[in-house]
Coordinates of C-alpha atoms in Angstrom, one line a residue:
Chain A
M1 CA -16.6 25.1 -33.6
L2 CA -17.3 24.1 -30.0
T3 CA -15.3 21.7 -28.0
V4 CA -16.8 19.8 -25.1
F5 CA -14.6 18.2 -22.5
G6 CA -16.1 15.8 -20.0
S7 CA -17.3 12.4 -19.1
T8 CA -18.8 9.8 -21.4
A9 CA -20.4 7.1 -19.2
L10 CA -22.3 3.9 -19.1
D11 CA -25.2 4.8 -16.8
T12 CA -27.5 2.6 -14.8
I13 CA -30.5 4.8 -14.0
R14 CA -33.3 3.5 -11.7
T15 CA -36.5 5.5 -11.9
P16 CA -39.8 4.5 -10.2
D17 CA -41.0 3.1 -13.6
R18 CA -38.0 1.6 -15.3
V19 CA -34.4 0.5 -14.8
L20 CA -31.9 1.4 -17.6
K21 CA -28.7 -0.7 -17.4
D22 CA -25.4 0.5 -18.8
V23 CA -26.9 3.1 -21.2
L24 CA -24.9 5.8 -22.9
G25 CA -24.6 8.8 -20.6
G26 CA -22.2 11.2 -19.1
A27 CA -22.1 15.0 -18.8
A28 CA -20.2 15.6 -22.0
T29 CA -22.4 13.2 -24.0
F30 CA -25.6 15.0 -23.1
A31 CA -23.9 18.5 -23.4
G32 CA -22.2 17.6 -26.7
I33 CA -25.2 16.0 -28.4
S34 CA -27.4 18.9 -27.2
A35 CA -24.9 21.4 -28.6
S36 CA -24.6 19.5 -31.9
F37 CA -28.1 20.7 -33.0
F38 CA -26.6 24.2 -33.2
V39 CA -23.0 23.9 -34.1
D40 CA -20.2 21.5 -35.1
T41 CA -19.1 20.0 -31.8
G42 CA -15.9 18.1 -30.9
L43 CA -15.7 15.8 -27.9
I44 CA -12.8 15.2 -25.6
A45 CA -13.4 12.2 -23.4
V46 CA -12.3 8.7 -22.7
V47 CA -14.1 5.3 -22.9
G48 CA -13.0 1.8 -22.2
S49 CA -12.5 -1.1 -24.6
D50 CA -16.0 -2.4 -23.4
F51 CA -17.7 0.7 -24.9
P52 CA -20.4 -0.7 -27.2
K53 CA -20.1 0.0 -31.0
K54 CA -23.8 1.1 -31.1
Y55 CA -22.9 3.9 -28.6
H56 CA -19.9 4.9 -30.7
N57 CA -22.2 5.2 -33.6
I58 CA -24.5 7.5 -31.7
L59 CA -21.7 9.7 -30.7
R60 CA -20.2 9.7 -34.2
K61 CA -23.5 10.7 -35.7
H62 CA -23.6 13.9 -33.6
L63 CA -20.0 14.7 -32.7
D64 CA -16.5 15.0 -34.0
L65 CA -14.6 12.2 -32.2
K66 CA -11.0 13.1 -32.8
G67 CA -10.8 13.9 -29.1
L68 CA -12.4 10.6 -27.9
A69 CA -9.7 8.3 -26.5
V70 CA -10.4 4.5 -26.2
H71 CA -8.3 3.1 -23.4
K72 CA -7.9 -0.5 -22.3
G73 CA -10.2 -1.2 -19.4
K74 CA -13.7 -0.5 -18.5
T75 CA -15.7 2.7 -19.3
F76 CA -16.7 5.0 -16.5
R77 CA -19.9 3.8 -14.9
Y78 CA -22.5 5.6 -12.8
D79 CA -25.4 4.0 -11.0
G80 CA -28.2 6.2 -9.5
S81 CA -31.8 5.9 -8.3
Y82 CA -34.5 8.5 -8.4
D83 CA -37.2 8.7 -5.8
E84 CA -40.9 8.7 -6.8
T85 CA -41.0 12.5 -7.2
L86 CA -38.0 12.2 -9.7
S87 CA -36.5 15.2 -7.9
T88 CA -34.0 13.4 -5.6
R89 CA -31.3 11.2 -7.0
T90 CA -29.2 8.9 -4.8
T91 CA -25.9 7.7 -6.1
N92 CA -25.6 3.9 -5.7
K93 CA -22.1 3.5 -7.3
T94 CA -19.5 5.4 -9.2
E95 CA -16.7 3.5 -10.9
L96 CA -14.1 5.8 -12.5
N97 CA -12.4 3.0 -14.4
V98 CA -10.5 4.4 -17.4
L99 CA -11.5 8.0 -16.4
G100 CA -9.4 7.7 -13.3
S101 CA -6.1 8.0 -15.1
F102 CA -7.2 9.9 -18.1
Q103 CA -4.9 12.7 -19.3
P104 CA -6.9 14.6 -21.8
V105 CA -5.2 15.9 -25.0
V106 CA -6.7 18.6 -27.2
P107 CA -6.5 17.5 -30.8
D108 CA -4.8 20.1 -33.1
Y109 CA -8.1 20.5 -35.0
Y110 CA -9.9 21.5 -31.8
R111 CA -7.3 24.1 -30.7
K112 CA -9.0 26.8 -32.8
S113 CA -12.3 26.3 -31.0
K114 CA -13.6 29.7 -29.9
F115 CA -16.2 28.1 -27.6
V116 CA -15.2 25.6 -25.0
Y117 CA -17.4 23.8 -22.5
L118 CA -15.8 22.1 -19.5
A119 CA -18.3 19.7 -18.0
N120 CA -18.0 18.6 -14.4
N121 CA -14.5 17.3 -14.6
D122 CA -11.7 17.7 -12.1
P123 CA -11.4 21.5 -11.8
D124 CA -7.6 21.3 -12.0
Q125 CA -7.8 19.4 -15.3
N126 CA -10.4 21.9 -16.6
T127 CA -8.2 24.9 -15.7
K128 CA -5.2 23.2 -17.3
I129 CA -6.9 22.1 -20.6
L130 CA -8.4 25.6 -21.2
R131 CA -4.8 26.9 -21.7
E132 CA -4.3 24.5 -24.6
F133 CA -6.8 26.3 -26.8
D134 CA -5.4 29.1 -29.1
K135 CA -8.0 31.7 -28.9
V136 CA -11.0 31.1 -26.7
K137 CA -13.8 33.6 -27.1
F138 CA -16.2 32.1 -24.5
S139 CA -15.5 29.3 -22.0
M140 CA -18.0 27.8 -19.6
C141 CA -17.7 25.3 -16.9
D142 CA -20.0 23.3 -14.6
T143 CA -19.1 21.6 -11.3
I144 CA -20.6 19.1 -8.9
E145 CA -20.8 18.4 -5.2
F146 CA -17.9 15.9 -5.4
W147 CA -15.4 18.6 -6.5
I148 CA -16.8 21.3 -4.2
N149 CA -16.3 19.0 -1.3
S150 CA -12.9 17.6 -2.3
K151 CA -11.3 20.5 -4.2
R152 CA -13.1 23.7 -3.3
N153 CA -10.1 25.9 -3.9
S154 CA -9.5 24.4 -7.3
V155 CA -13.1 25.0 -8.2
I156 CA -12.7 28.6 -7.2
K157 CA -9.6 28.9 -9.3
M158 CA -11.3 27.3 -12.3
I159 CA -14.2 29.8 -11.9
G160 CA -11.6 32.5 -12.2
S161 CA -10.3 31.1 -15.5
V162 CA -13.5 30.8 -17.4
D163 CA -16.0 33.3 -18.8
A164 CA -19.1 31.6 -17.5
V165 CA -20.1 29.2 -14.8
V166 CA -23.3 27.1 -15.1
I167 CA -24.2 25.4 -11.9
N168 CA -27.1 23.8 -10.0
D169 CA -28.7 25.9 -7.3
E170 CA -27.9 23.5 -4.5
E171 CA -24.3 23.3 -5.6
A172 CA -24.0 27.0 -5.9
K173 CA -25.1 27.3 -2.3
L174 CA -22.7 24.6 -1.2
L175 CA -19.8 26.2 -3.1
T176 CA -20.4 29.8 -2.0
K177 CA -21.8 29.1 1.5
E178 CA -24.6 31.5 0.8
H179 CA -28.4 30.9 0.9
N180 CA -29.6 33.6 -1.5
L181 CA -28.9 32.8 -5.2
I182 CA -28.0 36.4 -6.0
K183 CA -25.4 36.4 -3.3
C184 CA -24.2 33.0 -4.6
A185 CA -23.8 34.5 -8.1
K186 CA -22.1 37.7 -6.8
K187 CA -19.5 35.6 -5.0
M188 CA -18.8 33.5 -8.1
M189 CA -18.5 36.7 -10.1
S190 CA -16.1 38.1 -7.5
W191 CA -14.0 35.0 -8.1
G192 CA -13.6 36.0 -11.8
A193 CA -16.6 34.6 -13.8
K194 CA -18.2 37.3 -16.0
Y195 CA -21.4 35.3 -16.3
V196 CA -23.1 33.0 -13.8
I197 CA -26.0 30.7 -14.8
I198 CA -27.8 29.0 -11.9
K199 CA -29.9 26.1 -12.9
K200 CA -33.0 25.4 -10.8
G201 CA -34.4 22.3 -12.5
E202 CA -38.2 22.5 -13.0
H203 CA -38.0 26.1 -11.8
G204 CA -35.8 27.3 -14.7
S205 CA -32.7 29.3 -14.3
L206 CA -31.1 32.6 -13.3
L207 CA -28.5 34.3 -15.5
F208 CA -26.3 36.9 -13.9
F209 CA -24.0 39.5 -15.7
D210 CA -22.9 42.7 -14.0
D211 CA -26.0 44.1 -12.4
V212 CA -28.3 42.2 -14.8
I213 CA -30.4 39.3 -13.6
F214 CA -32.3 37.4 -16.1
P215 CA -34.6 34.8 -14.5
S216 CA -36.3 32.4 -16.9
V217 CA -38.8 29.6 -16.4
A218 CA -38.5 26.0 -17.4
F219 CA -40.7 24.8 -20.2
S220 CA -43.6 23.3 -18.2
L221 CA -44.0 19.6 -18.7
E222 CA -46.6 17.1 -17.4
D223 CA -44.8 13.9 -18.1
I224 CA -41.2 13.7 -17.0
V225 CA -39.7 10.2 -17.0
D226 CA -35.9 10.7 -16.5
P227 CA -34.2 13.9 -15.4
T228 CA -30.7 12.5 -16.1
G229 CA -28.7 14.9 -18.2
A230 CA -31.1 17.8 -18.2
G231 CA -28.6 20.2 -16.8
D232 CA -25.9 19.1 -19.2
S233 CA -28.3 19.4 -22.1
F234 CA -29.2 22.9 -20.9
A235 CA -25.5 23.9 -20.8
G236 CA -24.7 22.3 -24.1
A237 CA -27.6 24.0 -25.9
M238 CA -26.6 27.4 -24.3
I239 CA -23.0 27.3 -25.5
G240 CA -23.9 25.6 -28.8
Y241 CA -26.3 28.3 -29.6
L242 CA -23.8 31.0 -28.7
A243 CA -21.1 29.3 -30.8
S244 CA -23.5 29.1 -33.8
K245 CA -24.0 32.9 -33.5
N246 CA -20.3 33.4 -32.7
S247 CA -21.6 35.9 -30.2
T248 CA -21.2 36.7 -26.5
K249 CA -23.7 39.6 -26.6
L250 CA -25.9 39.7 -23.5
S251 CA -29.0 39.6 -25.7
D252 CA -27.7 36.4 -27.3
I253 CA -26.8 34.9 -24.0
K254 CA -30.3 35.4 -22.8
K255 CA -31.6 33.7 -25.9
A256 CA -29.1 30.9 -25.3
V257 CA -30.5 30.4 -21.8
V258 CA -34.0 30.0 -23.4
Y259 CA -32.5 27.4 -25.7
G260 CA -31.0 25.7 -22.6
N261 CA -34.4 25.6 -21.0
V262 CA -36.0 24.1 -24.1
M263 CA -33.3 21.5 -24.7
G264 CA -33.4 20.5 -21.0
S265 CA -37.2 19.9 -21.4
F266 CA -36.6 17.6 -24.3
A267 CA -34.0 15.6 -22.3
V268 CA -36.4 14.8 -19.4
E269 CA -39.3 13.6 -21.5
K270 CA -37.7 10.3 -22.5
Y271 CA -35.3 7.9 -20.9
G272 CA -31.6 8.4 -21.2
L273 CA -30.5 10.2 -24.4
A274 CA -33.7 9.3 -26.3
G275 CA -35.2 12.7 -25.7
L276 CA -32.3 14.4 -27.5
I277 CA -31.2 12.0 -30.3
G278 CA -34.7 11.8 -31.7
L279 CA -34.9 15.6 -32.2
S280 CA -34.9 17.7 -35.3
K281 CA -34.1 21.4 -35.6
A282 CA -37.7 22.0 -36.6
M283 CA -38.9 20.4 -33.4
I284 CA -36.6 22.6 -31.4
Q285 CA -37.8 25.7 -33.2
K286 CA -41.4 24.7 -32.6
R287 CA -40.8 24.4 -28.9
I288 CA -38.9 27.7 -28.8
K289 CA -42.0 29.3 -30.3
K290 CA -44.2 27.6 -27.7
Y291 CA -41.9 28.9 -25.0
H292 CA -42.4 32.4 -26.2
L293 CA -46.1 32.0 -26.4
M294 CA -46.2 30.4 -22.9
T295 CA -44.2 33.1 -21.2
D296 CA -45.8 36.1 -23.0
F297 CA -47.9 38.4 -20.9
Chain B
M1 CA -65.3 46.5 -4.7
L2 CA -63.4 43.5 -3.4
T3 CA -64.2 41.7 -0.2
V4 CA -61.5 39.7 1.6
F5 CA -62.5 37.2 4.2
G6 CA -59.9 35.7 6.5
S7 CA -57.7 36.0 9.5
T8 CA -56.4 39.1 11.2
A9 CA -53.7 38.0 13.7
L10 CA -51.1 39.1 16.2
D11 CA -48.0 37.3 14.9
T12 CA -44.8 36.5 16.6
I13 CA -42.2 36.0 13.9
R14 CA -38.8 34.7 14.7
T15 CA -36.2 35.1 11.9
P16 CA -32.5 34.5 12.3
D17 CA -32.0 38.3 12.6
R18 CA -34.9 39.5 14.6
V19 CA -37.9 38.5 16.7
L20 CA -41.2 40.4 16.1
K21 CA -43.7 40.0 19.0
D22 CA -47.4 40.3 18.5
V23 CA -47.2 42.3 15.3
L24 CA -50.2 42.8 13.0
G25 CA -50.5 39.9 10.6
G26 CA -52.9 37.3 9.2
A27 CA -53.7 36.2 5.7
A28 CA -56.6 38.6 5.2
T29 CA -54.5 41.5 6.6
F30 CA -51.7 40.9 4.0
A31 CA -54.1 40.1 1.2
G32 CA -56.4 43.0 1.9
I33 CA -53.7 45.6 2.3
S34 CA -52.0 44.4 -0.8
A35 CA -55.3 44.5 -2.8
S36 CA -56.0 48.0 -1.4
F37 CA -53.4 49.5 -3.7
F38 CA -55.6 48.6 -6.6
V39 CA -59.2 48.7 -5.5
D40 CA -61.5 49.5 -2.6
T41 CA -61.3 46.5 -0.3
G42 CA -63.6 45.4 2.5
L43 CA -62.4 43.1 5.3
I44 CA -64.4 40.4 7.0
A45 CA -62.5 39.2 10.0
V46 CA -62.5 39.2 13.8
V47 CA -60.2 40.5 16.4
G48 CA -60.3 40.5 20.2
S49 CA -60.7 43.3 22.7
D50 CA -56.9 43.2 23.1
F51 CA -56.3 44.3 19.5
P52 CA -54.1 47.4 19.7
K53 CA -55.6 50.7 18.5
K54 CA -52.5 51.4 16.3
Y55 CA -53.2 48.2 14.3
H56 CA -56.9 49.3 14.0
N57 CA -55.6 52.5 12.5
I58 CA -53.4 50.7 10.0
L59 CA -56.3 48.5 8.9
R60 CA -58.6 51.5 8.7
K61 CA -56.1 53.4 6.5
H62 CA -56.2 50.7 3.8
L63 CA -59.5 48.9 4.2
D64 CA -63.2 49.3 4.8
L65 CA -63.8 47.8 8.2
K66 CA -67.6 47.3 8.3
G67 CA -66.9 43.6 8.3
L68 CA -64.4 43.6 11.1
A69 CA -65.9 42.2 14.3
V70 CA -64.4 43.0 17.7
H71 CA -65.2 40.2 20.1
K72 CA -64.5 40.0 23.8
G73 CA -61.4 37.9 24.3
K74 CA -58.0 37.6 22.8
T75 CA -57.1 38.1 19.1
F76 CA -56.0 35.1 17.1
R77 CA -52.2 34.6 17.7
Y78 CA -49.6 32.8 15.6
D79 CA -46.0 32.1 16.6
G80 CA -43.5 30.8 14.0
S81 CA -39.8 30.5 13.4
Y82 CA -37.8 30.7 10.2
D83 CA -34.6 28.7 9.7
E84 CA -31.5 30.5 8.6
T85 CA -32.3 30.0 4.9
L86 CA -35.7 31.7 5.5
S87 CA -37.3 29.0 3.4
T88 CA -38.6 26.7 6.2
R89 CA -41.0 27.9 8.8
T90 CA -41.9 26.0 12.0
T91 CA -45.1 26.8 13.8
N92 CA -44.4 27.2 17.5
K93 CA -47.9 28.0 18.6
T94 CA -51.4 28.8 17.2
E95 CA -54.0 30.2 19.5
L96 CA -57.4 30.6 17.8
N97 CA -58.9 32.7 20.6
V98 CA -61.8 34.7 19.2
L99 CA -61.4 33.2 15.8
G100 CA -62.4 29.8 17.2
S101 CA -66.1 30.7 17.5
F102 CA -66.3 33.4 14.9
Q103 CA -69.4 33.3 12.7
P104 CA -68.7 35.7 9.9
V105 CA -71.4 38.0 8.6
V106 CA -71.3 39.7 5.2
P107 CA -72.3 43.4 5.7
D108 CA -75.0 44.5 3.4
Y109 CA -72.6 47.0 1.8
Y110 CA -70.3 44.1 0.8
R111 CA -72.9 41.9 -0.8
K112 CA -72.6 43.7 -4.1
S113 CA -68.8 42.8 -4.3
K114 CA -68.1 41.3 -7.6
F115 CA -64.7 40.1 -6.5
V116 CA -64.3 37.9 -3.4
Y117 CA -61.2 36.5 -1.9
L118 CA -61.5 33.7 0.7
A119 CA -58.2 33.4 2.5
N120 CA -57.1 30.2 4.3
N121 CA -60.2 29.9 6.5
D122 CA -62.2 26.8 7.3
P123 CA -63.3 25.5 3.9
D124 CA -66.9 25.0 5.0
Q125 CA -67.1 28.6 6.2
N126 CA -65.6 29.7 2.9
T127 CA -68.1 27.8 0.8
K128 CA -71.0 29.0 3.0
I129 CA -70.0 32.7 3.0
L130 CA -69.6 32.8 -0.8
R131 CA -73.4 32.2 -1.2
E132 CA -74.1 35.4 0.8
F133 CA -72.9 37.6 -2.0
D134 CA -75.4 38.8 -4.6
K135 CA -73.5 38.6 -7.8
V136 CA -69.9 37.4 -7.7
K137 CA -68.0 37.7 -10.9
F138 CA -64.7 36.2 -9.7
S139 CA -64.1 34.3 -6.5
M140 CA -60.7 33.0 -5.4
C141 CA -59.7 30.9 -2.4
D142 CA -56.5 29.7 -0.8
T143 CA -56.0 26.8 1.6
I144 CA -53.4 25.5 4.0
E145 CA -52.0 22.2 5.2
F146 CA -54.1 22.3 8.4
W147 CA -57.4 22.2 6.4
I148 CA -56.1 19.7 3.8
N149 CA -55.2 17.3 6.7
S150 CA -58.3 17.9 8.7
K151 CA -61.1 18.6 6.1
R152 CA -59.8 17.4 2.7
N153 CA -63.4 16.7 1.4
S154 CA -64.5 20.2 2.4
V155 CA -61.5 21.7 0.7
I156 CA -62.4 19.8 -2.5
K157 CA -66.0 21.1 -2.2
M158 CA -64.8 24.6 -1.7
I159 CA -62.6 24.4 -4.8
G160 CA -65.7 23.4 -6.7
S161 CA -67.5 26.5 -5.6
V162 CA -64.9 29.2 -6.5
D163 CA -63.6 30.4 -9.9
A164 CA -59.9 30.3 -8.9
V165 CA -57.7 28.5 -6.4
V166 CA -54.4 30.1 -5.3
I167 CA -52.2 27.6 -3.4
N168 CA -48.6 26.8 -2.5
D169 CA -46.8 24.1 -4.4
E170 CA -46.3 21.9 -1.4
E171 CA -49.9 22.2 -0.4
A172 CA -51.1 21.6 -3.9
K173 CA -49.1 18.3 -3.9
L174 CA -50.5 17.3 -0.5
L175 CA -54.0 18.1 -1.5
T176 CA -54.0 16.4 -4.9
K177 CA -51.6 13.5 -4.0
E178 CA -49.7 14.3 -7.2
H179 CA -46.0 15.2 -7.6
N180 CA -46.1 17.1 -10.9
L181 CA -47.6 20.5 -10.6
I182 CA -49.5 20.3 -14.0
K183 CA -51.1 17.1 -12.7
C184 CA -52.0 18.9 -9.4
A185 CA -53.6 21.8 -11.3
K186 CA -55.5 19.5 -13.6
K187 CA -57.0 17.6 -10.6
M188 CA -58.1 20.9 -9.0
M189 CA -59.6 22.0 -12.3
S190 CA -61.5 18.6 -12.4
W191 CA -62.9 19.5 -9.0
G192 CA -64.4 22.6 -10.5
A193 CA -61.9 25.5 -10.3
K194 CA -61.6 27.3 -13.7
Y195 CA -58.2 28.8 -12.8
V196 CA -55.5 27.4 -10.6
I197 CA -52.5 29.5 -9.5
I198 CA -49.7 27.5 -7.8
K199 CA -47.3 29.7 -5.8
K200 CA -43.7 28.6 -5.7
G201 CA -42.2 31.2 -3.4
E202 CA -38.8 32.4 -4.8
H203 CA -39.5 30.4 -7.9
G204 CA -42.5 32.4 -9.0
S205 CA -45.8 30.8 -9.9
L206 CA -47.8 28.8 -12.4
L207 CA -51.2 29.9 -13.7
F208 CA -53.4 27.2 -15.3
F209 CA -56.6 27.8 -17.3
D210 CA -57.9 25.2 -19.8
D211 CA -54.9 24.1 -21.8
V212 CA -53.0 27.3 -21.0
I213 CA -50.0 27.3 -18.6
F214 CA -48.5 30.6 -17.7
P215 CA -45.3 30.2 -15.7
S216 CA -43.9 33.4 -14.3
V217 CA -40.7 34.1 -12.3
A218 CA -40.5 35.8 -9.0
F219 CA -39.0 39.3 -8.8
S220 CA -35.4 38.5 -7.9
L221 CA -34.3 39.9 -4.6
E222 CA -31.0 39.8 -2.8
D223 CA -32.1 40.8 0.6
I224 CA -35.1 39.0 2.0
V225 CA -35.8 39.5 5.7
D226 CA -39.2 38.0 6.4
P227 CA -41.3 35.9 4.0
T228 CA -44.4 36.1 6.2
G229 CA -47.5 37.1 4.2
A230 CA -45.8 37.0 0.8
G231 CA -48.3 34.4 -0.6
D232 CA -51.2 36.4 0.8
S233 CA -49.8 39.6 -0.7
F234 CA -49.5 37.8 -4.0
A235 CA -53.1 36.7 -3.9
G236 CA -54.4 40.0 -2.7
A237 CA -52.6 41.9 -5.5
M238 CA -53.9 39.4 -8.1
I239 CA -57.6 39.8 -7.2
G240 CA -57.2 43.5 -6.4
Y241 CA -55.8 44.1 -9.9
L242 CA -58.6 42.1 -11.5
A243 CA -61.2 43.9 -9.5
S244 CA -59.7 47.3 -10.5
K245 CA -60.1 46.2 -14.1
N246 CA -63.4 44.6 -13.5
S247 CA -62.0 41.8 -15.7
T248 CA -61.6 38.1 -15.8
K249 CA -60.0 38.0 -19.2
L250 CA -57.1 35.6 -19.4
S251 CA -54.7 38.4 -20.6
D252 CA -55.7 40.4 -17.4
I253 CA -55.3 37.4 -15.2
K254 CA -51.7 36.9 -16.5
K255 CA -51.0 40.6 -15.7
A256 CA -52.6 40.1 -12.3
V257 CA -50.2 37.2 -11.6
V258 CA -47.3 39.6 -12.5
Y259 CA -48.7 42.1 -10.0
G260 CA -48.9 39.2 -7.5
N261 CA -45.2 38.4 -8.0
V262 CA -44.3 42.1 -7.6
M263 CA -46.4 42.7 -4.4
G264 CA -45.0 39.4 -3.0
S265 CA -41.5 40.8 -3.5
F266 CA -42.3 44.0 -1.6
A267 CA -43.7 41.9 1.3
V268 CA -40.5 40.0 1.9
E269 CA -38.1 42.9 1.8
K270 CA -39.2 44.3 5.2
Y271 CA -40.4 42.8 8.5
G272 CA -44.1 42.1 9.0
L273 CA -46.4 44.5 7.1
A274 CA -43.7 47.2 6.7
G275 CA -42.9 46.1 3.1
L276 CA -46.5 46.8 2.1
I277 CA -47.7 49.7 4.1
G278 CA -44.8 51.9 3.1
L279 CA -45.6 51.5 -0.6
S280 CA -47.0 54.0 -3.1
K281 CA -48.7 53.2 -6.4
A282 CA -45.7 54.8 -8.2
M283 CA -43.3 52.4 -6.4
I284 CA -45.4 49.5 -7.6
Q285 CA -45.5 50.7 -11.2
K286 CA -41.8 51.2 -11.1
R287 CA -41.2 47.6 -10.0
I288 CA -43.7 46.3 -12.6
K289 CA -41.6 48.1 -15.3
K290 CA -38.4 46.5 -13.8
Y291 CA -40.1 43.1 -13.9
H292 CA -40.8 43.6 -17.6
L293 CA -37.2 44.6 -18.3
M294 CA -35.8 41.8 -16.2
T295 CA -37.8 39.0 -17.9
D296 CA -37.5 40.4 -21.5
F297 CA -35.5 38.3 -23.9

């Protein structure tokens, strides 16, 4: 199985065309649900007593919730606005609420997870929780500007404790203080990560392992309505695919990246989680085939 | 043969590491020399009486110069500075000099060219000169912000008169007033271009034809020293490869784009033209093989 640890949120997302208020979101929600199309996935997260039942039901449909704590208080809330190009997001408000004091516990049933994804949590918490698993075969983490600015050394330590880092291009540059993405990846590998995956949004991604660079394009889309969760969906699909193959072979990691690109493309086509939760395995396979056709030369 | 019409310049390029003063540059120079590795290429351009003999010799080594006019006065000069990321260029000075009053003439010998590349010249001049060729099989043009801002309707008309447009992503957005690159391409196709190639620098390119989208990655490089001329080298290699095959088949246009990505990568590795003029066909083929290996999954 795969365990995903991270945030479950109530998001307010403002796009040029629509405002979504208090919708189900969070890095672990997107990553977990994306992964769930490939493998049994457990979620470690916390929500407040205000967390709507309908969202519980969505999570339950896709994920094992033994690791989901419900604490008294309000759920973590995020409020952000996209500009008219949908490529720049401004944070209006972040309310940690119950997430602020959350001490995650790994349920016994999850300790046997061979695949673990640590979404963009506090890097110290990520490093710590990883030790609670019995026999991890492949661990992957993401991080965000907030932690890079506030706990850079902890982020570097976390990168030394996982197998793979998946990170946005801008955050990779901020973290490593390099401009060139190959230099960024080399620095993260020097800190201990065996694999580095740099996400470039509409431009696809770069996978690094030893001397290998695998650049891949995004699945081209004309109608993008809400980029929220695309990167998390990418990461969840990647590790979910690998967990389903129980593999860490480079050839499978490349395929996993392609699944990441494809699941990221589904995420941005609809608002909030709608792009993911309406999917079937057949729809995913169909787009994977299209991806192959599209990139073939 | 291929004919390239465009600017030959004396460039002053300021990068964080080095300043190059009055070096051989210009869109047609880069495109023509890049194309010359694939096919006999003729240049239509103008230089001033100050144009150094050593630069004449470089041009002569790669290109047919029947179309190169030498006019009394100073050669077109461009002066630009890159920021420390090498991704943003600021124009310090542009002196048109002899280019300002240049009335290009197509030498008889070039009129039979089946492949014609119109670099980022005045769009009216591009549209006009295209009619002087006897039997064009494939014509391609580029354009730049300057013409989009000053002669947008002429740019649109030019796009209606060529087979293919090759253009930067930012300029495609500026020209079409769209944010999404698929929408940009569709608009340019609605103006009459059969093929649209949008260049995205380090992120590769997108080729559009009918309902086909072919996204391709750039050749990943760690050490980039001077991006000048990369897009021109891309375009020159594309149309040079097609001319060498005497083909406009979609499968060959896709391969041409890959050659474009590879020749663009050589251009940025060294200062000025050094990345191109030191090349051999074997070096190009070797990198094409590497590109295939790199992108395979």
